[in-house]
Amino acid sequence: LTDISAKTCVVVGTHLNPLQGRQTEDITINTLWGELSYQIAGKQGYEEFKENDEKRIAPGKNKLKLFLSQQQPFVILFDELLEYIAKASDVTTEDVNLGRQTYAFIQELTETVASIPHGMLVVTLPSSKLEDYTDSMEFGLDRLKQIFGRVETIISPVSGTEIYSIIQKRLFQEIKNTGEKTQVIQKY
């Protein structure tokens, strides 16, 4: 067997504080690109993006491509990205809005990862319009869907009545006697 391992970056947007950043070792990581570079390549990786992270300015496709090409294979997972961007949109420093820079970064990242043979980007987004969010969050969701729409492969969990057939197959495929199956269904 061949040892298959990949460098990973896992970011949960609800866990990050875009205003204060995240302390690790002797570094304060302020952005998604700071997190990505640190998680993929440690302190040395972060140093390549340090100025962009501190100034909260997206690094650009060329810099990302050079960095990620050297880090293959890799898997990047962003969960609750919309939540992070909503918080980041309220962070402005020296005429830089972190929310806008994050959209730019995501655009650059999707195009970059699509061009790298041994890299993968996985992002979770809400599947439909959101009930408790503001108009700006709805706009953000639409904008992210547009960004990912050009390079995406959508994998949706089962929905609607499909779930019933899956439960039936998993729970009841071993029960051959119809009477027993009915009893189990009634108890459940």
PDB file of C-alpha atoms in Angstrom:
ATOM      1  CA  LEU A   1       0.000   0.000   0.000  1.00  0.00           C
ATOM      2  CA  THR A   2       1.065   3.521  -0.732  1.00  0.00           C
ATOM      3  CA  ASP A   3       0.992   6.062   2.058  1.00  0.00           C
ATOM      4  CA  ILE A   4      -1.517   8.696   1.037  1.00  0.00           C
ATOM      5  CA  SER A   5      -1.449  11.854   3.081  1.00  0.00           C
ATOM      6  CA  ALA A   6      -2.434  15.409   2.371  1.00  0.00           C
ATOM      7  CA  LYS A   7      -1.838  18.701   4.086  1.00  0.00           C
ATOM      8  CA  THR A   8      -5.036  20.083   5.524  1.00  0.00           C
ATOM      9  CA  CYS A   9      -6.642  23.358   6.443  1.00  0.00           C
ATOM     10  CA  VAL A  10      -9.929  23.276   8.350  1.00  0.00           C
ATOM     11  CA  VAL A  11     -11.640  26.541   9.226  1.00  0.00           C
ATOM     12  CA  VAL A  12     -14.990  26.903  10.970  1.00  0.00           C
ATOM     13  CA  GLY A  13     -16.183  30.443  10.403  1.00  0.00           C
ATOM     14  CA  THR A  14     -18.156  30.640  13.621  1.00  0.00           C
ATOM     15  CA  HIS A  15     -14.979  29.940  15.616  1.00  0.00           C
ATOM     16  CA  LEU A  16     -12.960  32.818  14.184  1.00  0.00           C
ATOM     17  CA  ASN A  17     -12.938  36.387  15.470  1.00  0.00           C
ATOM     18  CA  PRO A  18     -12.069  38.643  12.519  1.00  0.00           C
ATOM     19  CA  LEU A  19     -11.663  41.667  14.780  1.00  0.00           C
ATOM     20  CA  GLN A  20      -9.141  40.198  17.246  1.00  0.00           C
ATOM     21  CA  GLY A  21      -7.705  37.332  15.202  1.00  0.00           C
ATOM     22  CA  ARG A  22      -6.467  34.065  16.663  1.00  0.00           C
ATOM     23  CA  GLN A  23      -3.318  33.659  18.753  1.00  0.00           C
ATOM     24  CA  THR A  24      -1.138  30.628  18.142  1.00  0.00           C
ATOM     25  CA  GLU A  25       2.456  30.304  19.213  1.00  0.00           C
ATOM     26  CA  ASP A  26       3.739  33.878  18.817  1.00  0.00           C
ATOM     27  CA  ILE A  27       1.524  34.724  15.832  1.00  0.00           C
ATOM     28  CA  THR A  28      -1.790  36.558  15.582  1.00  0.00           C
ATOM     29  CA  ILE A  29      -3.669  35.229  12.565  1.00  0.00           C
ATOM     30  CA  ASN A  30      -6.196  37.771  11.252  1.00  0.00           C
ATOM     31  CA  THR A  31      -7.636  36.360   8.008  1.00  0.00           C
ATOM     32  CA  LEU A  32      -8.639  33.232   6.130  1.00  0.00           C
ATOM     33  CA  TRP A  33      -5.435  33.437   4.069  1.00  0.00           C
ATOM     34  CA  GLY A  34      -3.441  33.680   7.279  1.00  0.00           C
ATOM     35  CA  GLU A  35      -5.215  30.571   8.600  1.00  0.00           C
ATOM     36  CA  LEU A  36      -4.735  28.724   5.331  1.00  0.00           C
ATOM     37  CA  SER A  37      -1.019  29.434   5.098  1.00  0.00           C
ATOM     38  CA  TYR A  38      -0.409  28.593   8.759  1.00  0.00           C
ATOM     39  CA  GLN A  39      -2.442  25.389   8.793  1.00  0.00           C
ATOM     40  CA  ILE A  40      -0.989  24.125   5.502  1.00  0.00           C
ATOM     41  CA  ALA A  41       2.677  24.996   6.106  1.00  0.00           C
ATOM     42  CA  GLY A  42       3.122  26.166   9.703  1.00  0.00           C
ATOM     43  CA  LYS A  43       5.050  29.268  10.719  1.00  0.00           C
ATOM     44  CA  GLN A  44       7.121  29.247   7.548  1.00  0.00           C
ATOM     45  CA  GLY A  45       3.971  29.191   5.421  1.00  0.00           C
ATOM     46  CA  TYR A  46       2.451  31.991   7.447  1.00  0.00           C
ATOM     47  CA  GLU A  47       5.569  34.132   6.938  1.00  0.00           C
ATOM     48  CA  GLU A  48       4.882  34.087   3.184  1.00  0.00           C
ATOM     49  CA  PHE A  49       1.481  35.695   3.818  1.00  0.00           C
ATOM     50  CA  LYS A  50       2.277  37.687   6.960  1.00  0.00           C
ATOM     51  CA  GLU A  51       2.112  41.147   5.379  1.00  0.00           C
ATOM     52  CA  ASN A  52      -1.156  40.332   3.587  1.00  0.00           C
ATOM     53  CA  ASP A  53      -2.581  38.922   6.814  1.00  0.00           C
ATOM     54  CA  GLU A  54      -1.549  41.884   8.954  1.00  0.00           C
ATOM     55  CA  LYS A  55      -2.864  44.426   6.423  1.00  0.00           C
ATOM     56  CA  ARG A  56      -5.942  42.246   5.776  1.00  0.00           C
ATOM     57  CA  ILE A  57      -5.462  42.437   2.004  1.00  0.00           C
ATOM     58  CA  ALA A  58      -6.078  39.325  -0.110  1.00  0.00           C
ATOM     59  CA  PRO A  59      -2.804  37.949  -1.535  1.00  0.00           C
ATOM     60  CA  GLY A  60      -3.778  37.489  -5.196  1.00  0.00           C
ATOM     61  CA  LYS A  61      -3.873  34.419  -7.450  1.00  0.00           C
ATOM     62  CA  ASN A  62      -0.201  34.363  -8.386  1.00  0.00           C
ATOM     63  CA  LYS A  63       0.976  34.238  -4.786  1.00  0.00           C
ATOM     64  CA  LEU A  64      -1.657  31.636  -3.881  1.00  0.00           C
ATOM     65  CA  LYS A  65      -0.808  29.457  -6.870  1.00  0.00           C
ATOM     66  CA  LEU A  66       2.916  29.503  -6.148  1.00  0.00           C
ATOM     67  CA  PHE A  67       2.295  28.643  -2.485  1.00  0.00           C
ATOM     68  CA  LEU A  68      -0.352  25.949  -3.003  1.00  0.00           C
ATOM     69  CA  SER A  69       1.476  24.313  -5.916  1.00  0.00           C
ATOM     70  CA  GLN A  70       4.351  23.630  -3.532  1.00  0.00           C
ATOM     71  CA  GLN A  71       2.008  22.210  -0.865  1.00  0.00           C
ATOM     72  CA  GLN A  72       0.347  19.446  -2.904  1.00  0.00           C
ATOM     73  CA  PRO A  73      -1.548  17.320  -2.071  1.00  0.00           C
ATOM     74  CA  PHE A  74      -3.844  19.395   0.132  1.00  0.00           C
ATOM     75  CA  VAL A  75      -7.450  19.616   1.258  1.00  0.00           C
ATOM     76  CA  ILE A  76      -9.001  22.899   2.392  1.00  0.00           C
ATOM     77  CA  LEU A  77     -12.338  22.864   4.237  1.00  0.00           C
ATOM     78  CA  PHE A  78     -14.249  26.036   5.035  1.00  0.00           C
ATOM     79  CA  ASP A  79     -17.358  25.515   7.140  1.00  0.00           C
ATOM     80  CA  GLU A  80     -19.747  28.351   8.058  1.00  0.00           C
ATOM     81  CA  LEU A  81     -17.983  30.645   5.586  1.00  0.00           C
ATOM     82  CA  LEU A  82     -20.988  32.958   5.297  1.00  0.00           C
ATOM     83  CA  GLU A  83     -20.991  33.505   9.066  1.00  0.00           C
ATOM     84  CA  TYR A  84     -17.322  34.494   8.968  1.00  0.00           C
ATOM     85  CA  ILE A  85     -17.828  36.917   6.082  1.00  0.00           C
ATOM     86  CA  ALA A  86     -20.787  38.518   7.849  1.00  0.00           C
ATOM     87  CA  LYS A  87     -18.554  39.253  10.845  1.00  0.00           C
ATOM     88  CA  ALA A  88     -15.581  40.256   8.664  1.00  0.00           C
ATOM     89  CA  SER A  89     -17.719  42.784   6.764  1.00  0.00           C
ATOM     90  CA  ASP A  90     -17.817  44.912   9.893  1.00  0.00           C
ATOM     91  CA  VAL A  91     -14.007  45.005  10.196  1.00  0.00           C
ATOM     92  CA  THR A  92     -12.437  48.017   8.490  1.00  0.00           C
ATOM     93  CA  THR A  93      -8.825  49.066   8.947  1.00  0.00           C
ATOM     94  CA  GLU A  94      -6.982  51.756   7.000  1.00  0.00           C
ATOM     95  CA  ASP A  95      -9.704  51.894   4.326  1.00  0.00           C
ATOM     96  CA  VAL A  96      -9.663  48.107   3.914  1.00  0.00           C
ATOM     97  CA  ASN A  97     -12.886  46.170   4.491  1.00  0.00           C
ATOM     98  CA  LEU A  98     -12.101  42.587   5.511  1.00  0.00           C
ATOM     99  CA  GLY A  99     -15.433  41.302   4.170  1.00  0.00           C
ATOM    100  CA  ARG A 100     -14.709  42.621   0.655  1.00  0.00           C
ATOM    101  CA  GLN A 101     -11.146  41.309   0.820  1.00  0.00           C
ATOM    102  CA  THR A 102     -12.465  37.902   1.903  1.00  0.00           C
ATOM    103  CA  TYR A 103     -14.752  37.722  -1.148  1.00  0.00           C
ATOM    104  CA  ALA A 104     -11.750  38.610  -3.321  1.00  0.00           C
ATOM    105  CA  PHE A 105      -9.697  35.907  -1.606  1.00  0.00           C
ATOM    106  CA  ILE A 106     -12.391  33.262  -2.093  1.00  0.00           C
ATOM    107  CA  GLN A 107     -12.608  34.176  -5.798  1.00  0.00           C
ATOM    108  CA  GLU A 108      -8.816  33.894  -6.135  1.00  0.00           C
ATOM    109  CA  LEU A 109      -8.705  30.669  -4.135  1.00  0.00           C
ATOM    110  CA  THR A 110     -11.399  28.879  -6.158  1.00  0.00           C
ATOM    111  CA  GLU A 111      -9.689  29.706  -9.436  1.00  0.00           C
ATOM    112  CA  THR A 112      -6.293  28.735  -8.046  1.00  0.00           C
ATOM    113  CA  VAL A 113      -7.370  25.390  -6.566  1.00  0.00           C
ATOM    114  CA  ALA A 114      -9.209  24.518  -9.792  1.00  0.00           C
ATOM    115  CA  SER A 115      -5.885  24.806 -11.625  1.00  0.00           C
ATOM    116  CA  ILE A 116      -3.882  22.638  -9.210  1.00  0.00           C
ATOM    117  CA  PRO A 117      -4.076  18.894  -9.888  1.00  0.00           C
ATOM    118  CA  HIS A 118      -3.659  17.614  -6.329  1.00  0.00           C
ATOM    119  CA  GLY A 119      -5.645  20.141  -4.359  1.00  0.00           C
ATOM    120  CA  MET A 120      -9.203  20.250  -3.131  1.00  0.00           C
ATOM    121  CA  LEU A 121     -11.392  22.984  -1.691  1.00  0.00           C
ATOM    122  CA  VAL A 122     -14.562  21.997   0.178  1.00  0.00           C
ATOM    123  CA  VAL A 123     -16.949  24.714   1.342  1.00  0.00           C
ATOM    124  CA  THR A 124     -20.262  24.342   3.116  1.00  0.00           C
ATOM    125  CA  LEU A 125     -22.967  26.882   2.387  1.00  0.00           C
ATOM    126  CA  PRO A 126     -26.601  27.002   3.425  1.00  0.00           C
ATOM    127  CA  SER A 127     -28.646  25.234   0.756  1.00  0.00           C
ATOM    128  CA  SER A 128     -31.452  27.778   0.530  1.00  0.00           C
ATOM    129  CA  LYS A 129     -32.533  31.272   1.481  1.00  0.00           C
ATOM    130  CA  LEU A 130     -31.976  31.961   5.131  1.00  0.00           C
ATOM    131  CA  GLU A 131     -34.762  32.803   7.578  1.00  0.00           C
ATOM    132  CA  ASP A 132     -32.981  34.747  10.299  1.00  0.00           C
ATOM    133  CA  TYR A 133     -30.387  36.637   8.307  1.00  0.00           C
ATOM    134  CA  THR A 134     -30.224  40.182   7.068  1.00  0.00           C
ATOM    135  CA  ASP A 135     -30.403  41.315   3.464  1.00  0.00           C
ATOM    136  CA  SER A 136     -26.617  41.613   3.451  1.00  0.00           C
ATOM    137  CA  MET A 137     -26.313  37.933   4.436  1.00  0.00           C
ATOM    138  CA  GLU A 138     -28.710  36.989   1.619  1.00  0.00           C
ATOM    139  CA  PHE A 139     -26.551  39.053  -0.741  1.00  0.00           C
ATOM    140  CA  GLY A 140     -23.457  37.327   0.646  1.00  0.00           C
ATOM    141  CA  LEU A 141     -24.938  33.885   0.048  1.00  0.00           C
ATOM    142  CA  ASP A 142     -25.837  34.812  -3.530  1.00  0.00           C
ATOM    143  CA  ARG A 143     -22.354  36.230  -4.105  1.00  0.00           C
ATOM    144  CA  LEU A 144     -20.657  33.086  -2.752  1.00  0.00           C
ATOM    145  CA  LYS A 145     -22.889  30.886  -4.894  1.00  0.00           C
ATOM    146  CA  GLN A 146     -21.816  32.895  -7.942  1.00  0.00           C
ATOM    147  CA  ILE A 147     -18.143  32.582  -7.027  1.00  0.00           C
ATOM    148  CA  PHE A 148     -18.341  28.832  -6.456  1.00  0.00           C
ATOM    149  CA  GLY A 149     -20.783  28.266  -9.308  1.00  0.00           C
ATOM    150  CA  ARG A 150     -18.052  28.513 -11.922  1.00  0.00           C
ATOM    151  CA  VAL A 151     -15.951  25.665 -10.505  1.00  0.00           C
ATOM    152  CA  GLU A 152     -18.252  23.742  -8.172  1.00  0.00           C
ATOM    153  CA  THR A 153     -19.300  20.159  -7.834  1.00  0.00           C
ATOM    154  CA  ILE A 154     -22.397  20.145  -5.673  1.00  0.00           C
ATOM    155  CA  ILE A 155     -22.980  17.247  -3.329  1.00  0.00           C
ATOM    156  CA  SER A 156     -26.254  17.580  -1.465  1.00  0.00           C
ATOM    157  CA  PRO A 157     -27.407  15.359   1.342  1.00  0.00           C
ATOM    158  CA  VAL A 158     -30.612  13.459   0.709  1.00  0.00           C
ATOM    159  CA  SER A 159     -33.811  15.418   0.876  1.00  0.00           C
ATOM    160  CA  GLY A 160     -37.531  15.012   0.809  1.00  0.00           C
ATOM    161  CA  THR A 161     -38.939  11.535   0.510  1.00  0.00           C
ATOM    162  CA  GLU A 162     -35.564   9.992  -0.403  1.00  0.00           C
ATOM    163  CA  ILE A 163     -34.793   9.694   3.279  1.00  0.00           C
ATOM    164  CA  TYR A 164     -37.616   7.191   3.809  1.00  0.00           C
ATOM    165  CA  SER A 165     -36.251   4.703   1.281  1.00  0.00           C
ATOM    166  CA  ILE A 166     -32.745   5.019   2.738  1.00  0.00           C
ATOM    167  CA  ILE A 167     -34.011   4.411   6.267  1.00  0.00           C
ATOM    168  CA  GLN A 168     -36.080   1.489   5.048  1.00  0.00           C
ATOM    169  CA  LYS A 169     -33.102  -0.105   3.299  1.00  0.00           C
ATOM    170  CA  ARG A 170     -30.745   0.435   6.235  1.00  0.00           C
ATOM    171  CA  LEU A 171     -33.121  -0.523   9.017  1.00  0.00           C
ATOM    172  CA  PHE A 172     -35.216  -3.220   7.416  1.00  0.00           C
ATOM    173  CA  GLN A 173     -33.235  -4.957   4.704  1.00  0.00           C
ATOM    174  CA  GLU A 174     -32.379  -7.823   7.067  1.00  0.00           C
ATOM    175  CA  ILE A 175     -36.018  -8.471   8.009  1.00  0.00           C
ATOM    176  CA  LYS A 176     -37.427 -10.893   5.487  1.00  0.00           C
ATOM    177  CA  ASN A 177     -40.721 -11.626   7.264  1.00  0.00           C
ATOM    178  CA  THR A 178     -43.308  -8.964   6.411  1.00  0.00           C
ATOM    179  CA  GLY A 179     -45.074  -9.438   9.749  1.00  0.00           C
ATOM    180  CA  GLU A 180     -41.871  -8.750  11.688  1.00  0.00           C
ATOM    181  CA  LYS A 181     -41.196  -5.698   9.549  1.00  0.00           C
ATOM    182  CA  THR A 182     -44.654  -4.298  10.323  1.00  0.00           C
ATOM    183  CA  GLN A 183     -44.151  -4.865  14.054  1.00  0.00           C
ATOM    184  CA  VAL A 184     -40.812  -3.041  13.997  1.00  0.00           C
ATOM    185  CA  ILE A 185     -42.308  -0.162  11.994  1.00  0.00           C
ATOM    186  CA  GLN A 186     -45.212   0.161  14.432  1.00  0.00           C
ATOM    187  CA  LYS A 187     -42.864   0.181  17.459  1.00  0.00           C
ATOM    188  CA  TYR A 188     -40.602   2.742  15.825  1.00  0.00           C
TER     189      TYR A 188
END
